[in-house]
CSV table of C-alpha atoms and ligand atoms in Angstrom, one decimal:
chain,number,residue,atom,x,y,z
A,9,MET,CA,96.5,-84.1,-29.0
A,10,LYS,CA,99.1,-81.3,-29.3
A,11,PRO,CA,98.0,-77.8,-28.3
A,12,ILE,CA,96.0,-76.1,-31.1
A,13,TYR,CA,96.4,-72.4,-31.5
A,14,VAL,CA,94.1,-70.0,-33.2
A,15,THR,CA,96.5,-69.9,-36.2
A,16,LYS,CA,99.8,-71.2,-37.5
A,17,PRO,CA,101.7,-69.2,-40.1
A,18,SER,CA,102.0,-70.7,-43.6
A,19,MET,CA,105.7,-71.3,-44.3
A,20,PRO,CA,107.3,-72.4,-47.5
A,21,ASP,CA,109.4,-75.5,-47.9
A,22,LEU,CA,112.8,-74.7,-46.4
A,23,ASN,CA,114.6,-75.5,-49.6
A,24,ASP,CA,112.3,-73.2,-51.6
A,25,TYR,CA,113.1,-70.4,-49.2
A,26,MET,CA,116.9,-71.1,-49.2
A,27,LYS,CA,116.8,-71.0,-53.0
A,28,GLU,CA,114.9,-67.7,-52.9
A,29,ILE,CA,117.4,-66.0,-50.5
A,30,GLU,CA,120.6,-67.5,-52.0
A,31,SER,CA,121.2,-64.4,-54.2
A,32,LEU,CA,121.0,-62.1,-51.2
A,33,PHE,CA,124.2,-63.9,-49.8
A,34,ASP,CA,125.9,-63.0,-53.1
A,35,SER,CA,124.7,-59.5,-53.5
A,36,HIS,CA,124.7,-58.4,-49.8
A,37,TRP,CA,121.8,-56.1,-50.8
A,38,ILE,CA,119.4,-57.0,-48.0
A,39,THR,CA,117.0,-54.1,-47.6
A,40,ASN,CA,116.2,-50.6,-49.1
A,41,MET,CA,114.0,-51.7,-52.0
A,42,GLY,CA,116.2,-54.4,-53.5
A,43,GLN,CA,115.5,-57.1,-56.1
A,44,LYS,CA,113.1,-59.2,-53.9
A,45,HIS,CA,111.2,-56.1,-52.9
A,46,LYS,CA,110.8,-55.1,-56.5
A,47,ALA,CA,109.8,-58.6,-57.6
A,48,LEU,CA,107.2,-59.0,-54.8
A,49,GLU,CA,105.6,-55.6,-55.6
A,50,LYS,CA,105.4,-56.5,-59.3
A,51,LYS,CA,103.9,-59.9,-58.5
A,52,LEU,CA,101.4,-58.4,-56.1
A,53,VAL,CA,100.2,-55.9,-58.8
A,54,GLU,CA,99.2,-59.1,-60.8
A,55,VAL,CA,97.8,-61.1,-57.9
A,56,MET,CA,95.9,-58.2,-56.3
A,57,GLU,CA,94.7,-57.0,-59.7
A,58,ILE,CA,95.5,-53.4,-58.9
A,59,SER,CA,97.8,-50.8,-60.5
A,60,ASN,CA,99.6,-49.6,-57.4
A,61,VAL,CA,101.0,-51.7,-54.6
A,62,THR,CA,103.4,-50.2,-52.0
A,63,LEU,CA,105.1,-52.6,-49.6
A,64,PHE,CA,105.7,-51.8,-45.9
A,65,THR,CA,107.5,-53.5,-43.1
A,66,ASN,CA,104.1,-54.1,-41.4
A,67,GLY,CA,100.5,-53.3,-41.8
A,68,HIS,CA,100.3,-50.8,-39.0
A,69,LEU,CA,103.0,-48.5,-40.3
A,70,ALA,CA,101.3,-48.7,-43.7
A,71,LEU,CA,98.1,-47.5,-42.1
A,72,GLU,CA,99.9,-44.5,-40.5
A,73,ALA,CA,101.6,-43.7,-43.8
A,74,ALA,CA,98.2,-43.8,-45.5
A,75,VAL,CA,96.8,-41.3,-42.9
A,76,ASP,CA,99.7,-39.0,-43.9
A,77,ALA,CA,99.5,-39.5,-47.6
A,78,LEU,CA,95.7,-38.9,-47.7
A,79,ASP,CA,96.3,-35.8,-45.5
A,80,LEU,CA,93.6,-36.8,-43.0
A,81,SER,CA,92.9,-34.4,-40.1
A,82,GLY,CA,90.2,-33.5,-37.6
A,83,GLU,CA,87.8,-36.5,-37.2
A,84,VAL,CA,87.6,-39.8,-39.0
A,85,ILE,CA,84.6,-42.1,-38.7
A,86,THR,CA,85.6,-45.7,-37.9
A,87,THR,CA,84.6,-48.8,-35.9
A,88,PRO,CA,85.8,-50.0,-32.5
A,89,PHE,CA,85.3,-53.7,-33.3
A,90,THR,CA,88.8,-54.2,-34.7
A,91,PHE,CA,92.5,-54.8,-33.7
A,92,ALA,CA,94.3,-52.0,-31.8
A,93,SER,CA,96.1,-50.9,-34.9
A,94,THR,CA,93.1,-49.3,-36.6
A,95,THR,CA,92.3,-46.9,-33.8
A,96,HIS,CA,95.9,-46.3,-32.7
A,97,SER,CA,96.9,-45.3,-36.3
A,98,LEU,CA,94.5,-42.4,-36.1
A,99,VAL,CA,95.1,-41.3,-32.5
A,100,ARG,CA,98.9,-41.5,-33.0
A,101,LYS,CA,98.5,-39.1,-35.9
A,102,GLY,CA,96.5,-36.6,-33.8
A,103,ILE,CA,93.1,-37.5,-35.3
A,104,GLU,CA,89.9,-38.0,-33.3
A,105,PRO,CA,88.3,-41.3,-34.1
A,106,VAL,CA,84.5,-41.1,-34.2
A,107,PHE,CA,83.1,-44.5,-33.5
A,108,CYS,CA,80.3,-45.9,-35.6
A,109,ASP,CA,78.4,-49.1,-34.7
A,110,ILE,CA,78.7,-52.2,-36.8
A,111,ASN,CA,76.0,-54.4,-38.3
A,112,ASP,CA,75.1,-57.7,-36.7
A,113,HIS,CA,75.4,-59.9,-39.8
A,114,ASP,CA,79.0,-59.5,-41.0
A,115,TYR,CA,80.3,-57.1,-38.3
A,116,THR,CA,81.4,-54.4,-40.7
A,117,ILE,CA,80.5,-50.7,-40.3
A,118,ASP,CA,76.7,-50.0,-40.3
A,119,VAL,CA,76.4,-47.7,-43.2
A,120,ASP,CA,73.1,-46.4,-42.1
A,121,ARG,CA,74.7,-44.9,-39.0
A,122,ILE,CA,77.6,-43.0,-40.7
A,123,GLU,CA,75.8,-39.9,-41.9
A,124,ALA,CA,74.7,-38.8,-38.5
A,125,LEU,CA,78.3,-38.8,-37.4
A,126,VAL,CA,79.6,-36.5,-40.1
A,127,THR,CA,80.6,-33.0,-38.9
A,128,GLU,CA,82.5,-30.1,-40.3
A,129,LYS,CA,85.7,-31.6,-38.9
A,130,THR,CA,85.2,-35.0,-40.6
A,131,SER,CA,88.0,-35.7,-43.2
A,132,ALA,CA,87.5,-39.4,-43.9
A,133,ILE,CA,85.8,-42.8,-43.2
A,134,MET,CA,88.0,-45.6,-42.2
A,135,PRO,CA,86.0,-48.8,-42.3
A,136,VAL,CA,87.4,-52.3,-41.6
A,137,HIS,CA,86.9,-55.4,-43.8
A,138,ILE,CA,86.8,-57.4,-40.6
A,139,TYR,CA,87.5,-61.1,-40.8
A,140,GLY,CA,87.6,-60.6,-44.6
A,141,SER,CA,83.9,-59.6,-44.7
A,142,ILE,CA,83.6,-56.8,-47.2
A,143,CYS,CA,82.0,-53.5,-46.1
A,144,ASP,CA,79.2,-52.0,-48.1
A,145,VAL,CA,81.7,-50.3,-50.4
A,146,GLU,CA,79.0,-48.7,-52.6
A,147,GLY,CA,77.1,-47.2,-49.7
A,148,ILE,CA,80.3,-45.9,-48.1
A,149,GLN,CA,81.5,-44.3,-51.4
A,150,LYS,CA,78.1,-42.6,-51.9
A,151,LEU,CA,78.4,-40.9,-48.5
A,152,ALA,CA,82.1,-40.1,-49.1
A,153,ASP,CA,81.2,-38.4,-52.4
A,154,LYS,CA,78.2,-36.5,-50.9
A,155,TYR,CA,80.4,-35.0,-48.1
A,156,GLY,CA,83.8,-34.9,-49.9
A,157,LEU,CA,85.4,-37.4,-47.6
A,158,LYS,CA,88.3,-39.7,-48.2
A,159,VAL,CA,87.9,-43.5,-47.7
A,160,LEU,CA,90.8,-45.5,-46.2
A,161,TYR,CA,90.0,-49.2,-45.8
A,162,ASP,CA,91.6,-51.3,-43.2
A,163,GLY,CA,91.8,-54.5,-45.3
A,164,ALA,CA,94.3,-56.2,-43.0
A,165,HIS,CA,92.2,-59.4,-43.2
A,166,ALA,CA,91.0,-59.2,-46.8
A,167,PHE,CA,94.0,-60.2,-48.9
A,168,GLY,CA,92.7,-61.9,-52.1
A,169,VAL,CA,89.1,-61.3,-51.4
A,170,LYS,CA,86.8,-60.3,-54.3
A,171,TYR,CA,83.5,-58.4,-54.0
A,172,LYS,CA,81.0,-58.8,-57.0
A,173,GLY,CA,84.0,-60.1,-58.9
A,174,GLU,CA,86.1,-57.0,-58.2
A,175,PRO,CA,89.4,-57.2,-56.3
A,176,VAL,CA,88.9,-55.6,-52.9
A,177,ALA,CA,92.2,-53.7,-53.3
A,178,GLY,CA,90.6,-51.2,-55.6
A,179,PHE,CA,87.9,-49.7,-53.4
A,180,GLY,CA,88.1,-46.3,-51.7
A,181,ASP,CA,91.1,-44.0,-51.9
A,182,MET,CA,93.4,-46.6,-50.4
A,183,THR,CA,93.4,-50.0,-48.7
A,184,MET,CA,95.8,-51.4,-46.2
A,185,PHE,CA,96.6,-55.2,-46.2
A,186,SER,CA,98.6,-56.9,-43.4
A,187,PHE,CA,101.1,-59.6,-44.3
A,188,HIS,CA,101.7,-60.5,-40.7
A,189,ALA,CA,102.7,-64.1,-39.9
A,190,THR,CA,99.1,-64.8,-38.7
A,191,LYS,CA,97.5,-63.7,-42.0
A,192,VAL,CA,96.3,-65.7,-45.0
A,193,PHE,CA,99.4,-64.5,-46.9
A,194,ASN,CA,102.5,-63.6,-44.9
A,195,THR,CA,105.9,-62.0,-45.3
A,196,ILE,CA,106.7,-62.7,-41.6
A,197,GLU,CA,105.9,-59.1,-40.7
A,198,GLY,CA,104.7,-57.0,-43.6
A,199,GLY,CA,101.9,-55.0,-45.2
A,200,ALA,CA,100.9,-53.0,-48.3
A,201,LEU,CA,98.9,-50.1,-49.4
A,202,THR,CA,96.9,-50.3,-52.7
A,203,SER,CA,95.3,-47.6,-54.7
A,204,THR,CA,93.9,-47.0,-58.2
A,205,ASN,CA,95.3,-43.4,-58.0
A,206,ASP,CA,98.9,-43.2,-59.3
A,207,LYS,CA,99.6,-40.0,-57.4
A,208,TYR,CA,100.0,-41.7,-54.0
A,209,LYS,CA,102.8,-44.1,-54.9
A,210,PRO,CA,105.7,-41.6,-54.9
A,211,VAL,CA,104.4,-40.1,-51.7
A,212,LEU,CA,104.2,-43.4,-50.0
A,213,ASN,CA,107.6,-44.4,-51.2
A,214,GLY,CA,108.9,-41.2,-49.6
A,215,LEU,CA,107.0,-41.7,-46.4
A,216,LYS,CA,108.4,-45.2,-45.8
A,217,ASN,CA,112.0,-44.1,-46.6
A,218,PHE,CA,112.7,-40.8,-44.6
A,219,GLY,CA,111.2,-38.7,-47.4
A,220,ILE,CA,114.3,-39.4,-49.6
A,221,THR,CA,113.5,-38.9,-53.3
A,222,GLY,CA,117.0,-38.8,-54.6
A,223,GLN,CA,120.6,-39.2,-53.3
A,224,ASN,CA,120.8,-35.5,-52.3
A,225,LYS,CA,117.1,-34.9,-52.0
A,226,VAL,CA,114.7,-35.2,-49.1
A,227,ASP,CA,111.2,-34.0,-49.9
A,228,PHE,CA,109.1,-35.3,-47.0
A,229,VAL,CA,109.5,-35.7,-43.3
A,230,GLY,CA,109.1,-39.4,-43.7
A,231,GLY,CA,109.8,-42.3,-41.4
A,232,ASN,CA,111.3,-45.7,-41.9
A,233,ALA,CA,108.9,-48.5,-42.8
A,234,LYS,CA,110.6,-50.4,-45.5
A,235,MET,CA,110.1,-54.2,-46.1
A,236,ASN,CA,113.4,-55.9,-46.1
A,237,GLU,CA,114.6,-58.5,-48.7
A,238,PHE,CA,114.2,-61.6,-46.4
A,239,GLN,CA,110.5,-60.6,-45.8
A,240,ALA,CA,110.0,-60.0,-49.5
A,241,ALA,CA,111.6,-63.4,-50.3
A,242,MET,CA,109.2,-65.1,-47.8
A,243,GLY,CA,106.3,-63.4,-49.6
A,244,LEU,CA,107.5,-64.6,-53.0
A,245,CYS,CA,107.6,-68.2,-51.7
A,246,ASN,CA,104.3,-68.0,-49.8
A,247,LEU,CA,102.5,-66.6,-52.9
A,248,ARG,CA,103.3,-69.9,-54.6
A,249,ARG,CA,101.2,-71.7,-52.0
A,250,LEU,CA,98.5,-69.1,-51.7
A,251,GLN,CA,95.8,-70.9,-53.8
A,252,SER,CA,96.3,-74.2,-52.1
A,253,ASP,CA,96.2,-72.5,-48.7
A,254,ILE,CA,92.9,-70.9,-49.5
A,255,ARG,CA,91.5,-74.2,-50.7
A,256,SER,CA,92.5,-75.9,-47.5
A,257,ARG,CA,91.0,-73.0,-45.4
A,258,LYS,CA,87.8,-73.3,-47.4
A,259,ALA,CA,87.5,-77.1,-46.8
A,260,LEU,CA,88.0,-76.6,-43.0
A,261,TYR,CA,85.6,-73.6,-42.9
A,262,GLU,CA,82.9,-75.7,-44.5
A,263,LEU,CA,83.6,-78.5,-42.1
A,264,TYR,CA,83.1,-76.1,-39.2
A,265,LEU,CA,79.9,-74.8,-40.7
A,266,LYS,CA,78.6,-78.4,-41.1
A,267,ARG,CA,79.3,-79.2,-37.5
A,268,LEU,CA,78.2,-75.9,-35.9
A,269,ASP,CA,75.6,-74.3,-38.1
A,270,ASP,CA,72.7,-76.1,-36.5
A,271,VAL,CA,73.8,-75.6,-32.9
A,272,ASN,CA,71.1,-73.3,-31.6
A,273,TRP,CA,73.4,-71.3,-29.2
A,274,ILE,CA,76.0,-70.6,-31.8
A,275,LYS,CA,75.9,-68.1,-34.6
A,276,THR,CA,78.4,-68.5,-37.4
A,277,LEU,CA,79.6,-65.9,-39.9
A,278,SER,CA,77.7,-66.2,-43.1
A,279,ILE,CA,79.7,-65.3,-46.2
A,280,ASN,CA,77.7,-62.9,-48.4
A,281,LYS,CA,77.1,-64.4,-51.9
A,282,THR,CA,78.7,-61.4,-53.5
A,283,VAL,CA,82.0,-62.1,-51.7
A,284,GLU,CA,84.7,-64.5,-52.9
A,285,SER,CA,86.2,-65.2,-49.5
A,286,ASN,CA,89.8,-66.0,-48.3
A,287,TYR,CA,88.5,-67.9,-45.3
A,288,ALA,CA,90.7,-65.9,-42.9
A,289,TYR,CA,88.9,-66.4,-39.6
A,290,PHE,CA,86.1,-68.5,-38.2
A,291,PRO,CA,84.3,-66.4,-35.6
A,292,ILE,CA,81.4,-67.7,-33.6
A,293,ILE,CA,78.9,-65.7,-31.5
A,294,ILE,CA,77.9,-67.5,-28.3
A,295,ASP,CA,74.4,-67.1,-26.9
A,296,SER,CA,75.0,-66.2,-23.3
A,297,SER,CA,71.6,-67.6,-22.2
A,298,HIS,CA,73.1,-71.0,-22.9
A,299,ILE,CA,76.7,-70.6,-21.7
A,300,SER,CA,79.0,-67.7,-21.2
A,301,ARG,CA,81.6,-66.9,-23.9
A,302,ASP,CA,84.3,-66.9,-21.3
A,303,LEU,CA,83.3,-70.4,-20.0
A,304,VAL,CA,83.6,-71.8,-23.5
A,305,TYR,CA,87.0,-70.1,-23.9
A,306,GLU,CA,88.3,-71.5,-20.6
A,307,THR,CA,86.9,-75.0,-21.2
A,308,LEU,CA,88.6,-75.2,-24.6
A,309,LYS,CA,91.8,-73.9,-23.1
A,310,GLY,CA,91.5,-76.9,-20.7
A,311,HIS,CA,91.7,-79.1,-23.7
A,312,GLN,CA,94.7,-77.2,-25.1
A,313,ILE,CA,92.5,-75.5,-27.7
A,314,TYR,CA,93.6,-71.9,-27.7
A,315,VAL,CA,90.8,-69.9,-29.3
A,316,ARG,CA,90.9,-66.1,-29.2
A,317,LYS,CA,88.5,-63.3,-28.3
A,318,TYR,CA,89.1,-61.4,-31.6
A,319,PHE,CA,88.1,-58.6,-31.0
A,320,TYR,CA,87.6,-58.0,-27.3
A,321,PRO,CA,87.6,-55.4,-25.7
A,322,LEU,CA,86.4,-52.8,-28.2
A,323,THR,CA,89.3,-50.5,-29.0
A,324,LYS,CA,87.4,-47.5,-27.7
A,325,ASP,CA,87.4,-49.2,-24.2
A,326,PHE,CA,91.1,-49.8,-24.1
A,327,GLU,CA,92.7,-48.7,-20.8
A,328,CYS,CA,95.1,-46.4,-22.6
A,329,TYR,CA,92.1,-44.3,-23.7
A,330,GLY,CA,90.5,-44.0,-20.3
A,331,ASP,CA,87.1,-42.4,-20.5
A,332,ARG,CA,87.9,-40.5,-23.7
A,333,PHE,CA,85.6,-42.5,-26.0
A,334,LYS,CA,83.1,-43.9,-23.4
A,335,HIS,CA,80.4,-41.5,-24.5
A,336,MET,CA,80.3,-42.9,-28.0
A,337,LYS,CA,77.8,-45.8,-27.8
A,338,THR,CA,78.1,-48.8,-30.2
A,339,PRO,CA,75.7,-51.4,-28.7
A,340,VAL,CA,76.0,-53.9,-31.5
A,341,ALA,CA,79.8,-53.8,-31.5
A,342,GLU,CA,79.6,-54.2,-27.7
A,343,HIS,CA,77.4,-57.2,-27.9
A,344,ILE,CA,79.5,-58.9,-30.6
A,345,SER,CA,82.7,-58.2,-28.8
A,346,ASN,CA,81.3,-59.7,-25.5
A,347,SER,CA,80.1,-62.8,-27.3
A,348,VAL,CA,82.7,-63.7,-29.9
A,349,LEU,CA,85.3,-66.4,-30.1
A,350,THR,CA,87.5,-67.1,-33.2
A,351,LEU,CA,88.3,-70.7,-33.7
A,352,PRO,CA,91.5,-72.2,-35.0
A,353,LEU,CA,91.8,-71.9,-38.8
A,354,TYR,CA,94.9,-72.4,-40.8
A,355,PRO,CA,95.9,-74.5,-43.8
A,356,ASP,CA,97.9,-77.1,-41.8
A,357,LEU,CA,94.9,-77.7,-39.4
A,358,THR,CA,93.5,-81.2,-40.0
A,359,SER,CA,89.9,-82.1,-40.4
A,360,GLU,CA,90.4,-84.5,-37.4
A,361,GLU,CA,91.4,-81.5,-35.3
A,362,VAL,CA,88.4,-79.5,-36.5
A,363,GLU,CA,86.1,-82.5,-35.5
A,364,TYR,CA,87.9,-82.7,-32.1
A,365,ILE,CA,87.3,-78.9,-31.5
A,366,CYS,CA,83.7,-79.1,-32.6
A,367,ASP,CA,83.1,-82.2,-30.4
A,368,ARG,CA,84.3,-80.3,-27.4
A,369,ILE,CA,82.1,-77.3,-28.2
A,370,VAL,CA,78.8,-79.1,-29.0
A,371,SER,CA,79.0,-81.1,-25.8
A,372,LEU,CA,78.8,-77.8,-23.7
O,409,LIG,N1,94.2,-53.9,-38.7
O,409,LIG,C1,93.6,-55.0,-38.3
O,409,LIG,C2,92.2,-55.2,-38.4
O,409,LIG,C3,94.4,-56.1,-37.8
O,409,LIG,O1,93.8,-57.2,-37.5
O,409,LIG,C4,95.8,-55.9,-37.8
O,409,LIG,C5,96.7,-57.0,-37.2
O,409,LIG,C6,96.4,-54.7,-38.2
O,409,LIG,C7,95.5,-53.7,-38.6
O,409,LIG,C8,97.9,-54.4,-38.1
O,409,LIG,O2,98.6,-55.2,-39.0
O,409,LIG,P1,100.1,-55.6,-38.7
O,409,LIG,O3,100.9,-54.3,-38.3
O,409,LIG,O4,100.1,-56.6,-37.6
O,409,LIG,O5,100.7,-56.2,-40.0
O,409,LIG,C9,97.8,-60.9,-34.1
O,409,LIG,C10,98.7,-60.2,-35.1
O,409,LIG,O6,100.0,-59.9,-34.6
O,409,LIG,C11,98.2,-59.0,-35.8
O,409,LIG,O7,98.9,-58.9,-37.0
O,409,LIG,C12,96.7,-59.2,-36.2
O,409,LIG,N2,96.1,-58.0,-36.7
O,409,LIG,C13,95.9,-59.7,-34.9
O,409,LIG,C14,94.5,-59.9,-35.3
O,409,LIG,O8,96.5,-60.9,-34.5
O,409,LIG,P2,98.0,-61.0,-31.5
O,409,LIG,O9,98.5,-60.1,-30.5
O,409,LIG,O10,96.7,-61.7,-31.3
O,409,LIG,O11,99.2,-62.1,-31.8
O,409,LIG,P3,99.7,-63.3,-31.0
O,409,LIG,O12,101.2,-63.1,-30.9
O,409,LIG,O13,99.0,-63.5,-29.8
O,409,LIG,O14,99.5,-64.5,-32.0
O,409,LIG,C15,98.3,-65.2,-32.2
O,409,LIG,C16,98.5,-66.7,-32.4
O,409,LIG,O15,99.2,-66.9,-33.6
O,409,LIG,C17,99.3,-67.3,-31.3
O,409,LIG,O16,98.5,-67.8,-30.3
O,409,LIG,C18,100.0,-68.5,-32.0
O,409,LIG,C19,100.1,-68.0,-33.4
O,409,LIG,N3,101.4,-67.6,-33.9
O,409,LIG,C20,101.7,-66.3,-33.8
O,409,LIG,C21,103.0,-65.8,-34.2
O,409,LIG,C22,103.4,-64.4,-34.1
O,409,LIG,C23,102.3,-68.5,-34.4
O,409,LIG,O17,102.0,-69.7,-34.4
O,409,LIG,N4,103.5,-68.1,-34.9
O,409,LIG,C24,103.9,-66.8,-34.8
O,409,LIG,O18,105.0,-66.4,-35.2
O,409,LIG,O19,98.0,-60.2,-32.8
């Protein structure tokens, strides 16, 4: 058996990609919002069923641009059970993250705990659609409306997901999607911001291109976060395999469920009936009274199965933050973070490999 990693990026057929990039070798226009960038943005407006899509070179810089575009300041209520990017995007912009706990069924923000964290300094809520689980968008919007707060979703994992039949790209003031190599849809590195509000698109275009709004005009103190043409070409090719990729993921997800759902020391992630999933991740929660999470991790590693502890440690406990956030208690997030493993899941994974992984796990 070859080593099995937690994920393996979807890649198009080489000839398909060569055909897609051929014109770039004629035009020599390889970045700065060229034809491929335009074509991908247009296609994503269709696929994501949303009026405004702005592409970025990666998801993280998209998040930072969103913080600027929404003019966030003071405190933002968010969760620590996430990738470094979510918390860093706030701290790097001089904002104080205020950590709310998560719920223990789909690991998204616990809406019932948000209100107690609102202060005069709160400018927004930044929840995470973790693993592609969709937050309680109605409950969050209700609170945002009550206190006049912005809502910025970190939807890095939620590309293509629908909630009650609605595309997830349209909730809140803005949503960020990551198109990193490890995601359900990738542009190698890449990301996008979506919004139903037309006013943000020109601002975001400025923020990702030095604030340049015309040849002799610079309106914003923007940075550089443009997606290049080779990334966009990869995206155009990968969109053509998206539906079959999601079908393959679903079949493997269901096989994992069949094998692991009845194991009494493992809790799997139940997909809410209101959610049309993209099957991005397969997290399991290990009952430590049976076996420690780290022993499962190490044992699988011994079989060359490289599962990951997404997401451990909590971002608020990162060394770079020292004791700064230690006083903010999030016991559910702490428990999940100490007990979670994400198993390999990607379209090229075979059912035999899933059976092999499950055989190793259930024998523990
Ligand atoms: N918000 C959330 C909630 C996120 O999860 C992320 C990113 C972001 C924001 C920021 O979005 P981006 O700026 O990244 O667009 C990986 C990804 O790099 C990261 O995008 C992702 N979340 C995070 C959950 O996973 P690492 O540090 O775990 O990656 P790495 O290099 O260890 O790769 C994981 C596995 O993937 C490897 O063991 C093997 C496989 N792999 C990876 C790469 C890069 C490949 O087979 N080929 C590859 O090219 O962060």
